[in-house]
CSV table of C-alpha atoms in Angstrom, one decimal:
chain,number,residue,atom,x,y,z
A,1428,MET,CA,66.6,4.9,32.7
A,1429,ALA,CA,64.1,7.3,31.2
A,1430,ALA,CA,60.5,7.5,32.4
A,1431,ASN,CA,57.4,9.7,32.4
A,1432,PHE,CA,55.4,10.7,35.4
A,1433,VAL,CA,51.9,11.7,36.4
A,1434,ALA,CA,50.4,13.5,39.4
A,1435,ASP,CA,46.9,13.8,40.9
A,1436,ILE,CA,46.8,17.0,43.0
A,1437,GLY,CA,44.0,17.9,45.4
A,1438,GLY,CA,43.8,20.5,48.1
A,1439,THR,CA,45.3,18.2,50.7
A,1440,ASN,CA,47.3,15.5,49.0
A,1441,ILE,CA,49.5,15.1,45.9
A,1442,ARG,CA,49.9,11.6,44.5
A,1443,LEU,CA,52.6,10.8,42.0
A,1444,ALA,CA,53.4,7.8,39.9
A,1445,GLN,CA,55.6,6.6,37.0
A,1446,VAL,CA,54.2,5.4,33.7
A,1447,VAL,CA,55.6,1.9,33.1
A,1448,ASP,CA,54.5,-0.3,30.2
A,1449,GLY,CA,51.2,1.6,29.9
A,1450,GLN,CA,50.4,1.4,33.6
A,1451,VAL,CA,50.9,3.6,36.6
A,1452,ALA,CA,53.5,2.3,39.1
A,1453,GLU,CA,55.6,3.4,42.0
A,1454,ILE,CA,52.7,5.5,43.5
A,1455,ARG,CA,53.6,7.9,46.3
A,1456,LYS,CA,51.4,10.2,48.3
A,1457,TYR,CA,52.5,13.4,50.0
A,1458,LEU,CA,50.8,16.2,52.0
A,1459,CYS,CA,50.7,19.4,49.9
A,1460,ALA,CA,51.3,21.4,53.1
A,1461,ASP,CA,54.7,19.8,53.5
A,1462,PHE,CA,56.0,21.6,50.4
A,1463,ALA,CA,56.3,25.3,49.6
A,1464,THR,CA,55.7,24.7,45.8
A,1465,VAL,CA,54.5,22.0,43.5
A,1466,ASN,CA,58.1,21.9,42.1
A,1467,ASP,CA,59.4,20.9,45.5
A,1468,ALA,CA,56.9,18.0,45.9
A,1469,ILE,CA,57.7,16.7,42.4
A,1470,LYS,CA,61.4,16.9,43.1
A,1471,GLN,CA,60.9,14.9,46.3
A,1472,TYR,CA,59.3,12.2,44.2
A,1473,PHE,CA,62.2,12.3,41.7
A,1474,SER,CA,64.7,12.1,44.5
A,1475,GLU,CA,63.3,8.7,45.5
A,1476,PHE,CA,64.3,7.3,42.1
A,1477,PRO,CA,67.9,8.6,41.6
A,1478,THR,CA,68.7,6.3,38.6
A,1479,THR,CA,65.6,7.5,36.7
A,1480,GLU,CA,65.6,10.4,34.3
A,1481,PHE,CA,62.1,11.9,33.9
A,1482,ALA,CA,61.3,13.2,30.4
A,1483,ALA,CA,57.7,14.3,30.5
A,1484,GLY,CA,54.7,14.6,32.9
A,1485,CYS,CA,51.1,15.4,33.3
A,1486,LEU,CA,49.5,17.0,36.4
A,1487,ALA,CA,45.8,16.6,37.1
A,1488,ILE,CA,44.9,19.4,39.5
A,1489,ALA,CA,41.8,20.4,41.4
A,1490,CYS,CA,41.4,23.9,40.0
A,1491,PRO,CA,40.6,25.6,36.7
A,1492,VAL,CA,43.3,25.4,34.1
A,1493,ALA,CA,43.3,28.2,31.5
A,1494,GLY,CA,46.6,29.5,30.1
A,1495,ASP,CA,50.0,29.3,31.7
A,1496,LEU,CA,49.3,30.5,35.2
A,1497,VAL,CA,47.7,27.9,37.5
A,1498,LYS,CA,46.4,28.9,40.9
A,1499,MET,CA,44.9,26.3,43.2
A,1500,THR,CA,41.5,26.9,44.7
A,1501,ASN,CA,41.9,25.1,48.0
A,1502,HIS,CA,45.6,25.4,48.5
A,1503,THR,CA,48.3,28.1,48.3
A,1504,TRP,CA,50.2,26.7,45.3
A,1505,ALA,CA,50.3,28.9,42.2
A,1506,PHE,CA,52.7,28.4,39.3
A,1507,SER,CA,53.6,28.9,35.7
A,1508,ILE,CA,53.4,25.7,33.7
A,1509,LYS,CA,56.3,26.8,31.5
A,1510,GLN,CA,58.5,27.7,34.5
A,1511,VAL,CA,57.8,24.3,36.2
A,1512,GLN,CA,58.6,22.5,33.0
A,1513,ALA,CA,61.9,24.4,32.7
A,1514,ASP,CA,62.7,24.0,36.3
A,1515,LEU,CA,62.2,20.2,36.1
A,1516,GLY,CA,64.0,19.9,32.7
A,1517,LEU,CA,61.0,18.2,31.0
A,1518,SER,CA,60.4,17.9,27.3
A,1519,LEU,CA,56.6,18.3,28.0
A,1520,LEU,CA,54.4,19.1,31.0
A,1521,GLY,CA,50.7,18.8,30.6
A,1522,VAL,CA,48.4,20.3,33.2
A,1523,ILE,CA,44.7,19.4,33.2
A,1524,ASN,CA,41.7,19.9,35.5
A,1525,ASP,CA,41.3,16.9,37.8
A,1526,PHE,CA,37.8,16.0,36.4
A,1527,THR,CA,39.2,16.2,32.9
A,1528,SER,CA,41.6,13.5,34.1
A,1529,VAL,CA,38.7,11.5,35.4
A,1530,ALA,CA,37.2,11.6,31.9
A,1531,HIS,CA,40.4,10.5,30.2
A,1532,SER,CA,40.6,7.5,32.5
A,1533,LEU,CA,37.3,6.0,31.4
A,1534,PRO,CA,38.5,4.3,28.1
A,1535,LYS,CA,41.3,2.7,30.2
A,1536,LEU,CA,39.2,1.1,32.9
A,1537,ASP,CA,38.6,-2.6,32.7
A,1538,ALA,CA,35.8,-4.6,34.4
A,1539,SER,CA,37.7,-4.9,37.7
A,1540,GLN,CA,37.9,-1.1,38.0
A,1541,LYS,CA,34.2,-0.4,37.6
A,1542,VAL,CA,30.8,-1.8,38.5
A,1543,GLN,CA,28.0,-1.9,35.9
A,1544,ILE,CA,24.5,-0.9,37.1
A,1545,GLY,CA,21.8,-2.5,35.0
A,1546,PRO,CA,21.9,-3.6,31.3
A,1547,GLY,CA,23.6,-2.1,28.2
A,1548,GLU,CA,26.7,-2.6,26.2
A,1549,ALA,CA,29.3,0.1,25.5
A,1550,LEU,CA,30.2,0.8,21.9
A,1551,PRO,CA,33.9,1.3,21.1
A,1552,GLU,CA,34.9,4.9,20.6
A,1553,ALA,CA,31.4,6.1,21.2
A,1554,ASN,CA,30.7,9.2,23.3
A,1555,ILE,CA,31.0,8.9,27.1
A,1556,ALA,CA,29.7,10.9,30.0
A,1557,VAL,CA,30.9,11.1,33.6
A,1558,PHE,CA,29.6,12.9,36.7
A,1559,GLY,CA,31.0,12.9,40.1
A,1560,PRO,CA,29.0,13.7,43.3
A,1561,GLY,CA,31.5,14.7,46.0
A,1562,THR,CA,32.2,18.0,47.7
A,1563,GLY,CA,30.6,19.5,44.5
A,1564,LEU,CA,29.4,17.9,41.3
A,1565,GLY,CA,31.8,17.5,38.4
A,1566,VAL,CA,30.4,16.8,34.9
A,1567,GLU,CA,32.3,15.9,31.7
A,1568,HIS,CA,31.8,14.4,28.3
A,1569,LEU,CA,34.4,12.5,26.3
A,1570,THR,CA,34.4,12.1,22.5
A,1571,CYS,CA,36.7,10.3,20.1
A,1572,THR,CA,37.9,12.2,17.1
A,1573,ASP,CA,40.5,10.7,14.6
A,1574,GLY,CA,41.4,8.0,17.1
A,1575,ALA,CA,42.1,10.5,20.0
A,1576,TRP,CA,39.9,11.2,23.0
A,1577,LYS,CA,38.9,14.8,23.7
A,1578,ALA,CA,37.3,15.9,26.9
A,1579,LEU,CA,34.4,18.4,26.5
A,1580,ASP,CA,34.7,20.8,29.5
A,1581,GLY,CA,31.7,22.4,31.1
A,1582,GLU,CA,29.9,23.4,34.3
A,1583,GLY,CA,27.1,20.8,34.1
A,1584,GLY,CA,26.9,20.5,37.9
A,1585,HIS,CA,25.3,23.9,38.0
A,1586,VAL,CA,22.4,23.3,35.6
A,1587,ASP,CA,18.9,23.6,37.1
A,1588,PHE,CA,17.8,20.7,39.3
A,1589,SER,CA,15.0,19.0,37.2
A,1590,ALA,CA,12.2,17.6,39.4
A,1591,VAL,CA,10.6,14.3,38.2
A,1592,ASP,CA,8.4,13.0,41.0
A,1593,GLU,CA,6.5,14.4,44.0
A,1594,ASN,CA,9.5,14.0,46.3
A,1595,ASP,CA,11.7,15.9,43.8
A,1596,ILE,CA,9.1,18.7,43.7
A,1597,ALA,CA,9.1,19.0,47.5
A,1598,ILE,CA,12.9,19.2,47.5
A,1599,LEU,CA,12.9,21.8,44.7
A,1600,ARG,CA,10.5,23.9,46.7
A,1601,PHE,CA,12.6,23.6,49.8
A,1602,LEU,CA,15.8,24.6,48.0
A,1603,THR,CA,14.2,27.4,46.1
A,1604,LYS,CA,13.0,28.9,49.4
A,1605,LYS,CA,16.3,28.3,51.1
A,1606,LEU,CA,18.8,29.2,48.4
A,1607,GLY,CA,16.8,31.1,45.7
A,1608,HIS,CA,17.9,28.6,43.1
A,1609,ALA,CA,18.2,24.8,43.0
A,1610,SER,CA,21.1,23.5,40.9
A,1611,ALA,CA,22.0,19.9,40.3
A,1612,GLU,CA,25.0,20.2,42.6
A,1613,GLU,CA,22.7,21.2,45.5
A,1614,VAL,CA,21.1,17.7,45.4
A,1615,MET,CA,24.0,15.6,44.1
A,1616,SER,CA,26.9,16.3,46.5
A,1617,GLY,CA,27.7,15.8,50.2
A,1618,ARG,CA,25.6,18.8,51.1
A,1619,GLY,CA,23.0,17.6,48.5
A,1620,ILE,CA,22.3,14.5,50.6
A,1621,VAL,CA,21.6,16.9,53.6
A,1622,HIS,CA,19.4,19.1,51.4
A,1623,ILE,CA,17.3,16.1,50.3
A,1624,TYR,CA,17.0,15.0,53.9
A,1625,GLN,CA,15.9,18.5,55.0
A,1626,GLY,CA,13.5,18.9,52.1
A,1627,LEU,CA,11.8,15.6,52.7
A,1628,ALA,CA,11.6,16.4,56.5
A,1629,ALA,CA,10.0,19.7,55.7
A,1630,ALA,CA,7.5,18.1,53.3
A,1631,LYS,CA,6.5,15.6,56.0
A,1632,ASN,CA,6.5,18.3,58.7
A,1633,VAL,CA,8.9,16.2,60.9
A,1634,PRO,CA,12.1,17.4,62.5
A,1635,SER,CA,15.4,17.0,60.6
A,1636,GLU,CA,17.6,15.4,63.3
A,1637,TYR,CA,20.8,15.0,61.3
A,1638,SER,CA,23.0,17.5,59.5
A,1639,ASP,CA,25.9,15.4,58.3
A,1640,ALA,CA,25.8,13.5,55.0
A,1641,ALA,CA,27.9,10.6,56.5
A,1642,ASP,CA,25.4,10.2,59.4
A,1643,ILE,CA,22.4,10.2,57.0
A,1644,THR,CA,24.1,7.7,54.7
A,1645,SER,CA,25.2,5.3,57.4
A,1646,ARG,CA,21.7,5.3,59.0
A,1647,ALA,CA,20.2,4.7,55.5
A,1648,ILE,CA,22.4,1.7,54.8
A,1649,ASP,CA,21.8,0.1,58.2
A,1650,ASN,CA,18.1,0.9,58.0
A,1651,SER,CA,18.0,2.5,61.4
A,1652,CYS,CA,16.2,5.7,60.2
A,1653,SER,CA,13.4,5.6,57.7
A,1654,LEU,CA,13.8,9.2,56.7
A,1655,CYS,CA,17.5,8.7,56.1
A,1656,ARG,CA,16.8,5.6,54.0
A,1657,GLU,CA,14.2,7.5,52.0
A,1658,THR,CA,16.8,10.3,51.5
A,1659,LEU,CA,19.4,7.9,50.1
A,1660,GLU,CA,16.8,6.2,47.9
A,1661,GLN,CA,15.8,9.6,46.5
A,1662,PHE,CA,19.5,10.6,46.0
A,1663,CYS,CA,19.8,7.4,43.8
A,1664,ARG,CA,16.7,8.3,41.8
A,1665,ILE,CA,17.9,11.8,41.2
A,1666,MET,CA,21.3,10.5,40.0
A,1667,GLY,CA,19.5,8.2,37.7
A,1668,SER,CA,17.5,10.9,36.1
A,1669,PHE,CA,20.6,13.1,35.8
A,1670,ALA,CA,22.6,10.3,34.2
A,1671,GLY,CA,19.8,9.7,31.7
A,1672,ASN,CA,19.9,13.4,30.8
A,1673,LEU,CA,23.6,13.2,30.1
A,1674,ALA,CA,23.1,10.2,27.9
A,1675,LEU,CA,20.6,12.1,25.8
A,1676,ASN,CA,22.7,15.2,25.6
A,1677,LEU,CA,25.5,13.6,23.6
A,1678,CYS,CA,24.3,10.1,22.6
A,1679,THR,CA,26.7,8.5,25.1
A,1680,ARG,CA,26.6,5.0,23.7
A,1681,GLY,CA,30.1,4.5,25.3
A,1682,GLY,CA,28.4,4.7,28.7
A,1683,VAL,CA,27.6,7.0,31.6
A,1684,TYR,CA,30.0,6.8,34.6
A,1685,ILE,CA,29.6,7.9,38.2
A,1686,GLY,CA,32.9,9.1,39.8
A,1687,GLY,CA,33.5,11.3,42.8
A,1688,GLY,CA,33.9,10.3,46.4
A,1689,ILE,CA,30.3,9.4,47.3
A,1690,ALA,CA,28.7,6.7,45.1
A,1691,SER,CA,31.6,4.2,45.4
A,1692,ARG,CA,30.9,4.0,49.2
A,1693,PHE,CA,27.5,2.3,48.7
A,1694,VAL,CA,27.6,0.5,45.4
A,1695,GLU,CA,25.3,-2.3,46.5
A,1696,PHE,CA,22.6,0.2,47.7
A,1697,ILE,CA,22.7,1.9,44.3
A,1698,GLN,CA,22.4,-1.5,42.5
A,1699,GLN,CA,19.3,-2.3,44.5
A,1700,SER,CA,17.8,1.3,44.1
A,1701,GLU,CA,15.7,2.8,41.4
A,1702,PHE,CA,18.7,4.5,39.8
A,1703,ARG,CA,18.6,2.5,36.6
A,1704,ALA,CA,14.8,2.7,36.4
A,1705,ARG,CA,15.0,6.5,36.5
A,1706,PHE,CA,17.9,6.5,34.0
A,1707,GLU,CA,15.6,4.7,31.5
A,1708,ALA,CA,12.4,6.7,32.4
A,1709,LYS,CA,12.7,9.0,29.3
A,1710,GLY,CA,9.2,8.5,27.8
A,1711,ARG,CA,9.4,8.0,24.1
A,1712,PHE,CA,13.2,7.7,24.3
A,1713,ARG,CA,13.1,4.9,26.9
A,1714,ASP,CA,14.4,2.3,24.3
A,1715,TYR,CA,17.0,4.8,23.2
A,1716,VAL,CA,18.7,5.0,26.6
A,1717,ALA,CA,17.9,1.4,27.6
A,1718,GLY,CA,20.9,0.0,25.7
A,1719,ILE,CA,23.4,2.6,27.2
A,1720,PRO,CA,25.4,1.1,30.1
A,1721,THR,CA,25.9,2.9,33.4
A,1722,TYR,CA,28.9,2.3,35.7
A,1723,ILE,CA,30.3,3.3,39.1
A,1724,ILE,CA,34.1,3.9,39.1
A,1725,THR,CA,35.7,1.8,41.8
A,1726,GLU,CA,39.3,2.3,40.8
A,1727,PRO,CA,41.0,4.6,43.4
A,1728,ASP,CA,43.8,5.6,41.1
A,1729,HIS,CA,41.6,6.8,38.2
A,1730,GLY,CA,43.0,10.3,38.5
A,1731,LEU,CA,46.5,9.1,37.8
A,1732,ILE,CA,45.3,6.7,35.1
A,1733,GLY,CA,43.5,9.7,33.3
A,1734,ALA,CA,46.7,11.8,33.6
A,1735,MET,CA,48.6,8.9,32.0
A,1736,ALA,CA,46.1,8.6,29.2
A,1737,TYR,CA,46.3,12.3,28.5
A,1738,LEU,CA,50.1,12.2,28.5
A,1739,GLN,CA,50.2,9.2,26.1
A,1740,GLN,CA,48.0,11.1,23.6
A,1741,HIS,CA,50.1,14.2,23.7
A,1742,TYR,CA,53.7,13.0,24.2
A,1743,LYS,CA,55.3,10.5,21.8
A,1744,GLY,CA,58.8,10.7,23.2
């Protein structure tokens, strides 16, 4: 039996799956540290399906992908795409950045794999944006050309942090003094939550008791710390403004999505926050963005789904 496979590779884990009837199946997760090379990890997966002949694959990997040589940022693996393809006997091997894979997953997600925040209706084949607060801040746009989706790469997480209200201004001043420059990533990431907390504490001239994003978040959600709650509320406002900017940048009538490892942990809090109000607060263009939907991705396998979508577009075997 012939099959195609996909992989989602981070600094710690590699997750692999088969593509079966347009869905990911037979998902396995391994520790990257258990294998000397990416080839060895993939071969381990292949060995678990001895009656299956794998023809093509796509790897979504957490590092820049430019040319044949791929070198992971947070792991020791480095490899030639052509050499891995030859070693595994594949007709095609696609290798894409992990956030490019997130972008490609978006047209594949159904209502059970995402949560809509506020109003709006997505238009088929319209431009889409996605950003992902996590360890850092990934940003990507997706556009449909001649019936095929194309991810528009960039470094949107490193644009200037744009202050909107007085709290934002206080945070901007704090970060400028601390870092010399305040980028979007410095307020929309794990350390960004800490920076918001510290900036608000400095503005109020009160001590900043916590230094861990998880601690701040948990105390915000259980309402045991007023400054923590104000921090998470401001985090949601900042995300809303940023999402609205992405919508304006490329007329994303297909929607703006939030991925990454943070937002999906407190979906209800975001739903009740001023995220959507700040998304729509675009002055004369309020009506323009009001019809654009916003979503939080809740599907844990969206990296594999995106790799599958990319493979389906580029391999017709």
